[in-house]
mmCIF file of C-alpha atoms and ligand atoms in Angstrom:
data_model
loop_
_atom_site.group_PDB
_atom_site.id
_atom_site.type_symbol
_atom_site.label_atom_id
_atom_site.label_comp_id
_atom_site.label_asym_id
_atom_site.label_seq_id
_atom_site.Cartn_x
_atom_site.Cartn_y
_atom_site.Cartn_z
ATOM 1 C CA MET F 1 7.298 -23.179 -0.028
ATOM 2 C CA GLN F 2 5.848 -19.847 -0.603
ATOM 3 C CA ASN F 3 3.771 -21.334 -3.381
ATOM 4 C CA LEU F 4 2.326 -23.446 -0.885
ATOM 5 C CA ILE F 5 1.770 -20.907 1.308
ATOM 6 C CA ARG F 6 -0.208 -18.743 -1.462
ATOM 7 C CA ASN F 7 -2.366 -21.349 -2.613
ATOM 8 C CA PHE F 8 -3.131 -21.831 0.647
ATOM 9 C CA PHE F 9 -4.529 -18.509 1.073
ATOM 10 C CA ILE F 10 -6.294 -18.114 -1.912
ATOM 11 C CA ALA F 11 -8.337 -21.612 -1.159
ATOM 12 C CA LEU F 12 -9.482 -20.256 1.959
ATOM 13 C CA SER F 13 -10.248 -16.644 0.574
ATOM 14 C CA THR F 14 -12.902 -19.005 -1.352
ATOM 15 C CA ASN F 15 -14.429 -21.012 1.183
ATOM 16 C CA LYS F 16 -18.306 -19.711 1.026
ATOM 17 C CA PHE F 17 -18.709 -21.072 4.703
ATOM 18 C CA LEU F 18 -15.443 -18.990 6.519
ATOM 19 C CA ASN F 19 -17.002 -15.621 4.051
ATOM 20 C CA LYS F 20 -19.999 -16.218 5.934
ATOM 21 C CA LYS F 21 -19.155 -16.903 9.216
ATOM 22 C CA ALA F 22 -16.475 -13.984 9.329
ATOM 23 C CA ARG F 23 -19.358 -11.830 8.571
ATOM 24 C CA LYS F 24 -20.507 -12.335 12.214
ATOM 25 C CA TRP F 25 -17.200 -11.954 13.359
ATOM 26 C CA GLY F 26 -16.472 -8.351 12.549
ATOM 27 C CA PHE F 27 -12.898 -7.508 11.915
ATOM 28 C CA ARG F 28 -10.260 -10.235 13.324
ATOM 29 C CA LEU F 29 -7.410 -11.428 12.464
ATOM 30 C CA GLY F 30 -6.074 -8.094 11.951
ATOM 31 C CA ALA F 31 -8.212 -7.385 8.454
ATOM 32 C CA GLU F 32 -8.596 -4.004 9.973
ATOM 33 C CA LYS F 33 -5.122 -2.543 8.695
ATOM 34 C CA PHE F 34 -6.461 -3.545 5.295
ATOM 35 C CA VAL F 35 -9.924 -2.869 5.374
ATOM 36 C CA ALA F 36 -10.237 0.679 5.356
ATOM 37 C CA GLY F 37 -14.120 0.873 7.747
ATOM 38 C CA THR F 38 -17.145 -1.265 8.650
ATOM 39 C CA ASP F 39 -19.739 0.898 7.038
ATOM 40 C CA ILE F 40 -20.159 4.110 4.632
ATOM 41 C CA ASP F 41 -19.558 6.418 7.858
ATOM 42 C CA SER F 42 -16.751 4.911 9.051
ATOM 43 C CA VAL F 43 -15.019 4.864 5.282
ATOM 44 C CA THR F 44 -15.925 8.539 4.135
ATOM 45 C CA LEU F 45 -14.268 9.687 7.176
ATOM 46 C CA THR F 46 -10.766 7.861 6.015
ATOM 47 C CA ILE F 47 -11.376 9.210 3.077
ATOM 48 C CA LYS F 48 -11.080 12.246 3.764
ATOM 49 C CA LYS F 49 -8.505 11.672 5.718
ATOM 50 C CA MET F 50 -6.852 10.411 2.142
ATOM 51 C CA ASN F 51 -7.913 13.490 0.306
ATOM 52 C CA GLU F 52 -6.840 15.823 2.883
ATOM 53 C CA GLN F 53 -2.782 14.309 1.682
ATOM 54 C CA GLY F 54 -3.468 14.795 -1.477
ATOM 55 C CA ILE F 55 -4.415 11.070 -2.012
ATOM 56 C CA SER F 56 -7.565 10.453 -3.894
ATOM 57 C CA CYS F 57 -9.569 7.480 -3.417
ATOM 58 C CA THR F 58 -11.643 4.540 -5.209
ATOM 59 C CA VAL F 59 -14.113 2.643 -2.709
ATOM 60 C CA ASP F 60 -15.109 -0.575 -2.818
ATOM 61 C CA ASN F 61 -18.187 -2.265 -1.240
ATOM 62 C CA LEU F 62 -16.445 -5.505 -0.035
ATOM 63 C CA GLY F 63 -18.599 -8.607 -1.442
ATOM 64 C CA GLU F 64 -18.413 -11.071 -4.357
ATOM 65 C CA PHE F 65 -19.446 -14.657 -5.615
ATOM 66 C CA VAL F 66 -23.218 -13.644 -4.732
ATOM 67 C CA SER F 67 -25.736 -16.599 -5.034
ATOM 68 C CA ASP F 68 -29.049 -14.744 -3.919
ATOM 69 C CA LYS F 69 -30.823 -11.922 -5.969
ATOM 70 C CA GLU F 70 -31.516 -10.376 -2.711
ATOM 71 C CA GLU F 71 -28.062 -9.695 -1.556
ATOM 72 C CA ALA F 72 -27.457 -8.636 -5.044
ATOM 73 C CA GLY F 73 -29.663 -5.778 -4.875
ATOM 74 C CA LYS F 74 -28.885 -4.989 -1.150
ATOM 75 C CA ALA F 75 -25.087 -4.508 -2.840
ATOM 76 C CA LYS F 76 -26.381 -2.675 -5.518
ATOM 77 C CA ARG F 77 -27.986 -0.129 -3.072
ATOM 78 C CA GLN F 78 -25.373 0.255 -0.886
ATOM 79 C CA ILE F 79 -23.407 1.489 -4.103
ATOM 80 C CA ILE F 80 -25.717 3.806 -4.922
ATOM 81 C CA ASN F 81 -25.995 4.921 -1.472
ATOM 82 C CA MET F 82 -21.929 5.540 -1.481
ATOM 83 C CA LEU F 83 -22.252 6.968 -4.672
ATOM 84 C CA GLU F 84 -24.593 9.652 -3.021
ATOM 85 C CA LYS F 85 -21.773 10.033 -0.288
ATOM 86 C CA ILE F 86 -19.474 10.708 -2.232
ATOM 87 C CA HIS F 87 -21.673 13.823 -3.889
ATOM 88 C CA GLN F 88 -22.710 14.834 -0.761
ATOM 89 C CA GLU F 89 -19.626 14.989 0.792
ATOM 90 C CA LYS F 90 -17.595 16.147 -2.169
ATOM 91 C CA LEU F 91 -15.219 13.233 -2.144
ATOM 92 C CA ASP F 92 -12.395 13.274 -4.569
ATOM 93 C CA CYS F 93 -13.707 9.718 -5.074
ATOM 94 C CA HIS F 94 -14.788 7.161 -7.576
ATOM 95 C CA VAL F 95 -16.305 3.488 -6.599
ATOM 96 C CA SER F 96 -14.578 -0.152 -7.415
ATOM 97 C CA VAL F 97 -17.185 -2.655 -8.038
ATOM 98 C CA LYS F 98 -17.399 -6.642 -8.522
ATOM 99 C CA LEU F 99 -19.677 -7.751 -10.497
ATOM 100 C CA THR F 100 -20.405 -11.357 -8.712
ATOM 101 C CA GLN F 101 -21.384 -8.958 -5.748
ATOM 102 C CA LEU F 102 -24.101 -7.695 -8.845
ATOM 103 C CA GLY F 103 -25.712 -11.579 -10.004
ATOM 104 C CA LEU F 104 -22.805 -12.233 -12.882
ATOM 105 C CA ASP F 105 -23.407 -15.852 -11.182
ATOM 106 C CA ILE F 106 -26.837 -15.939 -11.165
ATOM 107 C CA ASP F 107 -28.109 -14.316 -14.099
ATOM 108 C CA ARG F 108 -26.023 -12.300 -16.603
ATOM 109 C CA ASP F 109 -29.357 -9.682 -17.322
ATOM 110 C CA PHE F 110 -29.817 -9.136 -14.033
ATOM 111 C CA CYS F 111 -26.264 -8.597 -13.366
ATOM 112 C CA LEU F 112 -26.216 -6.296 -16.459
ATOM 113 C CA GLY F 113 -29.808 -4.210 -15.073
ATOM 114 C CA ASN F 114 -27.878 -3.209 -11.685
ATOM 115 C CA MET F 115 -24.931 -1.877 -13.514
ATOM 116 C CA ARG F 116 -26.790 0.068 -15.368
ATOM 117 C CA GLU F 117 -28.868 1.251 -12.155
ATOM 118 C CA ILE F 118 -25.260 1.903 -10.332
ATOM 119 C CA LEU F 119 -24.160 3.782 -13.956
ATOM 120 C CA ASP F 120 -27.368 6.131 -14.256
ATOM 121 C CA ALA F 121 -26.779 7.303 -10.701
ATOM 122 C CA ALA F 122 -22.504 7.537 -11.296
ATOM 123 C CA THR F 123 -23.470 9.362 -14.681
ATOM 124 C CA LYS F 124 -25.712 11.971 -12.578
ATOM 125 C CA TYR F 125 -22.958 12.749 -10.089
ATOM 126 C CA CYS F 126 -19.953 12.451 -12.766
ATOM 127 C CA ILE F 127 -18.170 9.911 -10.807
ATOM 128 C CA PHE F 128 -15.968 6.932 -12.388
ATOM 129 C CA ILE F 129 -17.192 2.897 -11.744
ATOM 130 C CA ASN F 130 -14.092 0.613 -11.776
ATOM 131 C CA ILE F 131 -15.442 -3.068 -13.166
ATOM 132 C CA ASP F 132 -12.570 -5.279 -10.814
ATOM 133 C CA MET F 133 -10.759 -7.913 -12.936
ATOM 134 C CA GLU F 134 -11.981 -11.737 -11.070
ATOM 135 C CA ASP F 135 -10.944 -15.020 -11.234
ATOM 136 C CA TYR F 136 -10.363 -16.216 -15.014
ATOM 137 C CA ALA F 137 -14.240 -17.747 -15.519
ATOM 138 C CA HIS F 138 -15.529 -14.480 -14.826
ATOM 139 C CA PHE F 139 -12.821 -12.591 -17.126
ATOM 140 C CA GLN F 140 -15.107 -13.240 -20.407
ATOM 141 C CA PRO F 141 -18.548 -12.221 -18.893
ATOM 142 C CA THR F 142 -17.154 -9.326 -17.496
ATOM 143 C CA ILE F 143 -15.671 -8.094 -20.933
ATOM 144 C CA ASP F 144 -18.385 -8.831 -22.566
ATOM 145 C CA ILE F 145 -21.116 -6.558 -19.569
ATOM 146 C CA LEU F 146 -18.264 -3.909 -19.852
ATOM 147 C CA LYS F 147 -18.909 -3.771 -23.867
ATOM 148 C CA LEU F 148 -22.388 -3.819 -23.678
ATOM 149 C CA LEU F 149 -22.002 -0.848 -20.903
ATOM 150 C CA LEU F 150 -19.694 1.027 -23.042
ATOM 151 C CA LYS F 151 -22.473 1.160 -25.498
ATOM 152 C CA ASP F 152 -24.396 4.377 -23.021
ATOM 153 C CA TYR F 153 -21.909 4.967 -20.722
ATOM 154 C CA GLN F 154 -18.531 6.344 -21.058
ATOM 155 C CA ASN F 155 -17.931 6.639 -17.551
ATOM 156 C CA VAL F 156 -16.853 2.573 -16.885
ATOM 157 C CA GLY F 157 -13.548 0.553 -16.978
ATOM 158 C CA THR F 158 -11.844 -2.508 -15.582
ATOM 159 C CA VAL F 159 -8.957 -4.114 -14.605
ATOM 160 C CA ILE F 160 -6.269 -6.071 -17.018
ATOM 161 C CA GLN F 161 -4.287 -8.815 -15.089
ATOM 162 C CA SER F 162 -0.707 -8.933 -16.569
ATOM 163 C CA TYR F 163 -0.811 -12.715 -15.907
ATOM 164 C CA LEU F 164 -3.168 -13.206 -18.597
ATOM 165 C CA ARG F 165 -1.784 -14.997 -21.900
ATOM 166 C CA CYS F 166 -4.067 -13.097 -23.452
ATOM 167 C CA ALA F 167 -3.622 -9.441 -21.694
ATOM 168 C CA GLU F 168 -2.231 -7.649 -24.624
ATOM 169 C CA GLU F 169 -4.588 -8.594 -27.142
ATOM 170 C CA VAL F 170 -7.621 -7.705 -24.845
ATOM 171 C CA LEU F 171 -5.549 -4.651 -23.861
ATOM 172 C CA ASP F 172 -5.315 -3.412 -27.102
ATOM 173 C CA LYS F 173 -9.278 -3.793 -28.152
ATOM 174 C CA LEU F 174 -9.613 -1.917 -24.618
ATOM 175 C CA LYS F 175 -7.482 1.209 -26.398
ATOM 176 C CA ASN F 176 -10.788 3.741 -25.577
ATOM 177 C CA VAL F 177 -11.337 2.919 -22.196
ATOM 178 C CA ARG F 178 -10.210 3.933 -19.286
ATOM 179 C CA ILE F 179 -8.022 0.573 -18.007
ATOM 180 C CA ARG F 180 -6.177 -0.332 -14.591
ATOM 181 C CA ILE F 181 -3.344 -2.642 -15.178
ATOM 182 C CA VAL F 182 -2.538 -4.989 -12.392
ATOM 183 C CA LYS F 183 -0.361 -7.915 -11.710
ATOM 184 C CA GLY F 184 -3.593 -10.367 -10.947
ATOM 185 C CA ALA F 185 -4.824 -11.760 -7.428
ATOM 186 C CA TYR F 186 -6.241 -15.226 -8.288
ATOM 187 C CA LYS F 187 -4.809 -18.726 -8.890
ATOM 188 C CA GLU F 188 -4.938 -19.466 -12.537
ATOM 189 C CA SER F 189 -4.060 -22.466 -14.889
ATOM 190 C CA PRO F 190 -0.618 -22.411 -16.733
ATOM 191 C CA ALA F 191 -2.707 -23.074 -19.909
ATOM 192 C CA VAL F 192 -4.253 -19.238 -19.441
ATOM 193 C CA ALA F 193 -1.754 -17.137 -16.725
ATOM 194 C CA PHE F 194 2.073 -16.864 -16.755
ATOM 195 C CA GLN F 195 3.114 -18.778 -13.727
ATOM 196 C CA CYS F 196 6.862 -17.267 -13.084
ATOM 197 C CA LYS F 197 6.852 -13.710 -11.252
ATOM 198 C CA THR F 198 9.469 -12.388 -14.199
ATOM 199 C CA GLU F 199 6.894 -13.187 -16.872
ATOM 200 C CA ILE F 200 4.128 -11.663 -14.829
ATOM 201 C CA ASP F 201 6.664 -8.543 -13.968
ATOM 202 C CA GLN F 202 7.878 -8.099 -17.402
ATOM 203 C CA ASN F 203 4.310 -8.049 -18.974
ATOM 204 C CA PHE F 204 2.937 -5.706 -16.631
ATOM 205 C CA LEU F 205 5.663 -3.208 -17.713
ATOM 206 C CA LYS F 206 5.230 -4.088 -21.210
ATOM 207 C CA LEU F 207 0.664 -3.249 -21.229
ATOM 208 C CA ALA F 208 1.810 0.030 -18.587
ATOM 209 C CA LYS F 209 4.182 1.054 -21.348
ATOM 210 C CA LYS F 210 2.511 0.510 -24.289
ATOM 211 C CA ARG F 211 -0.811 2.603 -22.469
ATOM 212 C CA LEU F 212 1.214 5.542 -21.979
ATOM 213 C CA LEU F 213 2.154 6.021 -25.460
ATOM 214 C CA GLY F 214 -1.064 5.963 -25.978
ATOM 215 C CA ASN F 215 -4.766 8.411 -25.255
ATOM 216 C CA THR F 216 -6.100 6.835 -22.846
ATOM 217 C CA PHE F 217 -6.183 7.334 -18.928
ATOM 218 C CA THR F 218 -4.468 4.526 -17.002
ATOM 219 C CA SER F 219 -4.071 3.542 -13.506
ATOM 220 C CA ILE F 220 -1.108 1.391 -12.779
ATOM 221 C CA ALA F 221 -1.704 -0.211 -9.741
ATOM 222 C CA THR F 222 1.247 -1.898 -7.619
ATOM 223 C CA HIS F 223 3.340 -1.603 -4.637
ATOM 224 C CA ASP F 224 6.129 -3.146 -6.663
ATOM 225 C CA HIS F 225 8.875 -0.446 -6.320
ATOM 226 C CA ARG F 226 10.913 -1.661 -8.644
ATOM 227 C CA ILE F 227 8.226 -1.124 -11.487
ATOM 228 C CA ILE F 228 7.426 1.969 -10.013
ATOM 229 C CA ARG F 229 11.096 3.425 -10.675
ATOM 230 C CA GLN F 230 10.879 2.141 -14.066
ATOM 231 C CA LEU F 231 7.938 3.464 -15.165
ATOM 232 C CA LYS F 232 8.853 7.110 -13.360
ATOM 233 C CA LYS F 233 11.828 6.934 -15.259
ATOM 234 C CA PHE F 234 9.727 5.677 -18.703
ATOM 235 C CA ILE F 235 7.504 8.967 -18.475
ATOM 236 C CA GLN F 236 10.193 11.064 -17.785
ATOM 237 C CA GLU F 237 12.177 10.148 -21.137
ATOM 238 C CA ASN F 238 8.834 10.295 -22.987
ATOM 239 C CA ASN F 239 7.465 13.666 -21.462
ATOM 240 C CA ILE F 240 4.394 11.756 -20.933
ATOM 241 C CA PRO F 241 1.916 13.958 -19.373
ATOM 242 C CA LYS F 242 0.946 13.500 -15.485
ATOM 243 C CA ASP F 243 -2.951 13.621 -16.311
ATOM 244 C CA ARG F 244 -2.634 10.482 -18.277
ATOM 245 C CA PHE F 245 -2.248 7.964 -15.639
ATOM 246 C CA GLU F 246 -2.093 7.660 -12.365
ATOM 247 C CA PHE F 247 -1.026 5.470 -9.374
ATOM 248 C CA GLN F 248 -2.958 3.285 -7.027
ATOM 249 C CA MET F 249 -2.082 1.186 -4.308
ATOM 250 C CA LEU F 250 -4.470 -0.601 -1.915
ATOM 251 C CA TYR F 251 -5.019 0.984 1.271
ATOM 252 C CA GLY F 252 -3.066 -0.091 4.110
ATOM 253 C CA PHE F 253 -0.196 -0.874 2.156
ATOM 254 C CA ARG F 254 3.328 1.243 1.523
ATOM 255 C CA GLN F 255 1.398 4.387 2.893
ATOM 256 C CA GLU F 256 4.749 6.175 2.618
ATOM 257 C CA MET F 257 5.604 5.966 -1.215
ATOM 258 C CA GLN F 258 1.726 6.628 -1.722
ATOM 259 C CA TYR F 259 2.618 9.916 0.510
ATOM 260 C CA GLU F 260 6.000 10.314 -1.245
ATOM 261 C CA LEU F 261 4.344 9.821 -5.099
ATOM 262 C CA ALA F 262 1.580 12.323 -4.614
ATOM 263 C CA ASN F 263 4.251 14.845 -3.260
ATOM 264 C CA GLU F 264 6.397 13.963 -6.339
ATOM 265 C CA GLY F 265 3.387 15.868 -8.183
ATOM 266 C CA TYR F 266 2.165 12.704 -9.595
ATOM 267 C CA GLN F 267 -1.958 11.534 -9.384
ATOM 268 C CA MET F 268 -1.958 8.684 -6.360
ATOM 269 C CA THR F 269 -5.124 6.830 -5.700
ATOM 270 C CA THR F 270 -5.902 4.612 -2.971
ATOM 271 C CA TYR F 271 -8.032 1.634 -3.630
ATOM 272 C CA MET F 272 -10.195 1.759 0.029
ATOM 273 C CA PRO F 273 -12.569 -1.882 0.577
ATOM 274 C CA PHE F 274 -15.248 -1.228 3.385
ATOM 275 C CA GLY F 275 -18.009 -3.651 5.189
ATOM 276 C CA ARG F 276 -18.618 -6.475 6.636
ATOM 277 C CA ASP F 277 -17.356 -9.330 3.515
ATOM 278 C CA TRP F 278 -13.683 -8.872 4.338
ATOM 279 C CA PHE F 279 -12.348 -12.163 4.580
ATOM 280 C CA GLY F 280 -12.234 -13.216 0.960
ATOM 281 C CA TYR F 281 -10.076 -9.941 0.277
ATOM 282 C CA TYR F 282 -7.976 -10.254 3.472
ATOM 283 C CA MET F 283 -7.251 -13.629 2.271
ATOM 284 C CA ARG F 284 -6.140 -12.446 -1.028
ATOM 285 C CA ARG F 285 -3.592 -9.784 0.664
ATOM 286 C CA LEU F 286 -2.312 -12.528 2.634
ATOM 287 C CA ALA F 287 -1.736 -14.638 -0.371
ATOM 288 C CA GLU F 288 0.606 -11.607 -1.842
ATOM 289 C CA ARG F 289 2.752 -11.196 0.457
ATOM 290 C CA PRO F 290 3.146 -13.804 3.448
ATOM 291 C CA GLN F 291 4.693 -10.879 6.037
ATOM 292 C CA ASN F 292 1.148 -9.390 6.330
ATOM 293 C CA ILE F 293 0.715 -12.770 8.482
ATOM 294 C CA ASN F 294 2.553 -11.091 10.838
ATOM 295 C CA TRP F 295 -0.699 -9.260 11.301
ATOM 296 C CA LEU F 296 -2.740 -12.600 11.610
ATOM 297 C CA ILE F 297 -0.576 -13.818 13.973
ATOM 298 C CA LYS F 298 -0.399 -10.734 16.727
ATOM 299 C CA ASP F 299 -4.396 -10.572 16.311
ATOM 300 C CA VAL F 300 -4.509 -14.633 17.462
ATOM 301 C CA PHE F 301 -2.202 -14.125 20.467
ATOM 302 C CA ARG F 302 -3.850 -10.849 21.562
ATOM 303 C CA LEU F 303 -7.665 -12.708 21.168
ATOM 304 C CA THR F 304 -5.473 -15.696 23.707
ATOM 305 C CA ARG F 305 -4.577 -13.395 25.824
ATOM 306 C CA LYS F 306 -7.815 -11.943 26.348
ATOM 307 C CA LYS F 307 -9.427 -15.392 26.329
ATOM 308 C CA LEU F 308 -7.080 -16.898 29.238
ATOM 309 C CA SER F 309 -7.057 -13.412 31.321
HETATM 310 P P1 FDA K 401 3.985 -7.891 -6.155
HETATM 311 O O1 FDA K 401 3.003 -8.529 -4.722
HETATM 312 O O2 FDA K 401 4.530 -9.026 -6.597
HETATM 313 O O3 FDA K 401 5.199 -7.465 -4.784
HETATM 314 C C1 FDA K 401 6.337 -7.003 -5.664
HETATM 315 C C2 FDA K 401 7.558 -6.558 -4.877
HETATM 316 O O4 FDA K 401 7.130 -5.256 -4.151
HETATM 317 C C3 FDA K 401 7.635 -7.276 -3.560
HETATM 318 O O5 FDA K 401 8.994 -8.198 -3.902
HETATM 319 C C4 FDA K 401 8.236 -6.362 -2.478
HETATM 320 O O6 FDA K 401 9.552 -6.184 -2.518
HETATM 321 C C5 FDA K 401 7.622 -5.188 -2.400
HETATM 322 N N1 FDA K 401 6.468 -5.261 -2.054
HETATM 323 C C6 FDA K 401 4.934 -5.404 -1.673
HETATM 324 N N2 FDA K 401 4.288 -5.413 -1.408
HETATM 325 C C7 FDA K 401 4.770 -4.102 0.304
HETATM 326 C C8 FDA K 401 4.471 -4.250 1.006
HETATM 327 N N3 FDA K 401 3.142 -4.086 1.240
HETATM 328 N N4 FDA K 401 5.608 -3.303 1.773
HETATM 329 C C9 FDA K 401 6.687 -3.367 1.251
HETATM 330 N N5 FDA K 401 6.967 -3.750 0.012
HETATM 331 C C10 FDA K 401 6.026 -4.533 -0.708
HETATM 332 N N6 FDA K 401 -5.711 -7.776 -8.531
HETATM 333 C C11 FDA K 401 -6.992 -8.625 -9.742
HETATM 334 O O7 FDA K 401 -6.903 -9.708 -9.912
HETATM 335 N N7 FDA K 401 -8.130 -7.859 -9.962
HETATM 336 C C12 FDA K 401 -8.198 -6.282 -9.577
HETATM 337 O O8 FDA K 401 -9.122 -5.554 -9.939
HETATM 338 C C13 FDA K 401 -7.311 -5.768 -8.570
HETATM 339 N N8 FDA K 401 -7.408 -4.548 -8.254
HETATM 340 C C14 FDA K 401 -6.873 -4.036 -7.612
HETATM 341 C C15 FDA K 401 -6.077 -2.566 -7.275
HETATM 342 C C16 FDA K 401 -5.723 -2.066 -6.768
HETATM 343 C C17 FDA K 401 -5.258 -0.663 -6.282
HETATM 344 C C18 FDA K 401 -4.225 -2.858 -6.599
HETATM 345 C C19 FDA K 401 -2.850 -2.142 -5.778
HETATM 346 C C20 FDA K 401 -4.014 -4.196 -6.868
HETATM 347 C C21 FDA K 401 -5.110 -5.008 -7.212
HETATM 348 N N9 FDA K 401 -5.119 -6.193 -7.483
HETATM 349 C C22 FDA K 401 -6.077 -6.363 -8.407
HETATM 350 C C23 FDA K 401 -4.125 -7.221 -6.956
HETATM 351 C C24 FDA K 401 -2.794 -7.374 -7.577
HETATM 352 O O9 FDA K 401 -3.421 -8.118 -9.087
HETATM 353 C C25 FDA K 401 -1.890 -7.918 -7.057
HETATM 354 O O10 FDA K 401 -2.166 -9.194 -6.842
HETATM 355 C C26 FDA K 401 -1.473 -7.067 -5.846
HETATM 356 O O11 FDA K 401 -1.332 -5.752 -6.543
HETATM 357 C C27 FDA K 401 0.014 -7.645 -5.621
HETATM 358 O O12 FDA K 401 1.020 -7.268 -6.413
HETATM 359 P P2 FDA K 401 1.971 -6.174 -6.703
HETATM 360 O O13 FDA K 401 1.532 -5.247 -8.359
HETATM 361 O O14 FDA K 401 1.394 -5.239 -5.359
HETATM 362 O O15 FDA K 401 3.478 -6.751 -6.492
#
């Protein structure tokens, strides 16, 4: 049953018609709980509040699978505006981007050009850029673009998903690159990805431990308290310095645990999505954790009551 629900929401997340419609609806279905703002000014206020609590942020201008150059160009400008805002307001924040928002499906060189403009601005302001990892169809193109960018920029890294069978091999090749480790949020075939939660969790632990023993900064991105508990023990046992890694969680998820980790002296970074393109992101969050559907149901009831009264 859980798998059926997961597949249903993942299928919705890629539905182009609903994604387009949702931009016009404004936040609906409980999405505001997981999206940190509608525009740069509103997300800036939320980032400031998180920073005041000792929490760093990574901000994501929502949007993916863009199919025209004008839209990709707009996304690039919005990201550069966000970089300027981070600099002006001295926010403790870096930026996460998705290559399909910047034209990866249109033309690889166009996407690469957009990334170079973003990285030129980020370099000027000493801000790190993380390339989020999307579905497996975009995995190799993302790694290829990253490798080209690494020839000219140092402030760029990406994400490795522990559900991928090739994760460890690729991670080993990116030994000197800043990496975020996640479990993986897309539906992938058994040929390329583990399907069983235990295998995905075990691989996550294996990859995280391997990175923690190395010298390059790693972001451990999970809400899984069991994995966090085991890694905290491993970190203590191996005297791993706290400036070599951080924990990351999504905005709206396990807020208390985020504060706890920050208070214990761990670097804690919250992923802050903002903007009108919330639908795909929100549907993937519903796929991961069916309990989140409560927010959707509450919102549907609220809207229905409003219509009837
Ligand atoms: P999982 O969903 O397996 O949950 C494990 C356990 O933790 C649950 O069984 C429950 O007990 C507990 N738990 C989880 N959430 C809880 C909650 N809200 N409240 C209470 N208990 C809870 N994916 C991707 O493919 N590409 C990417 O670039 C990224 N980027 C990214 C950045 C950041 C900062 C995060 C945190 C995640 C991503 N992801 C991602 C998403 C990631 O791949 C994954 O889908 C989600 O993080 C869900 O997996 P978890 O590791 O949180 O554990």
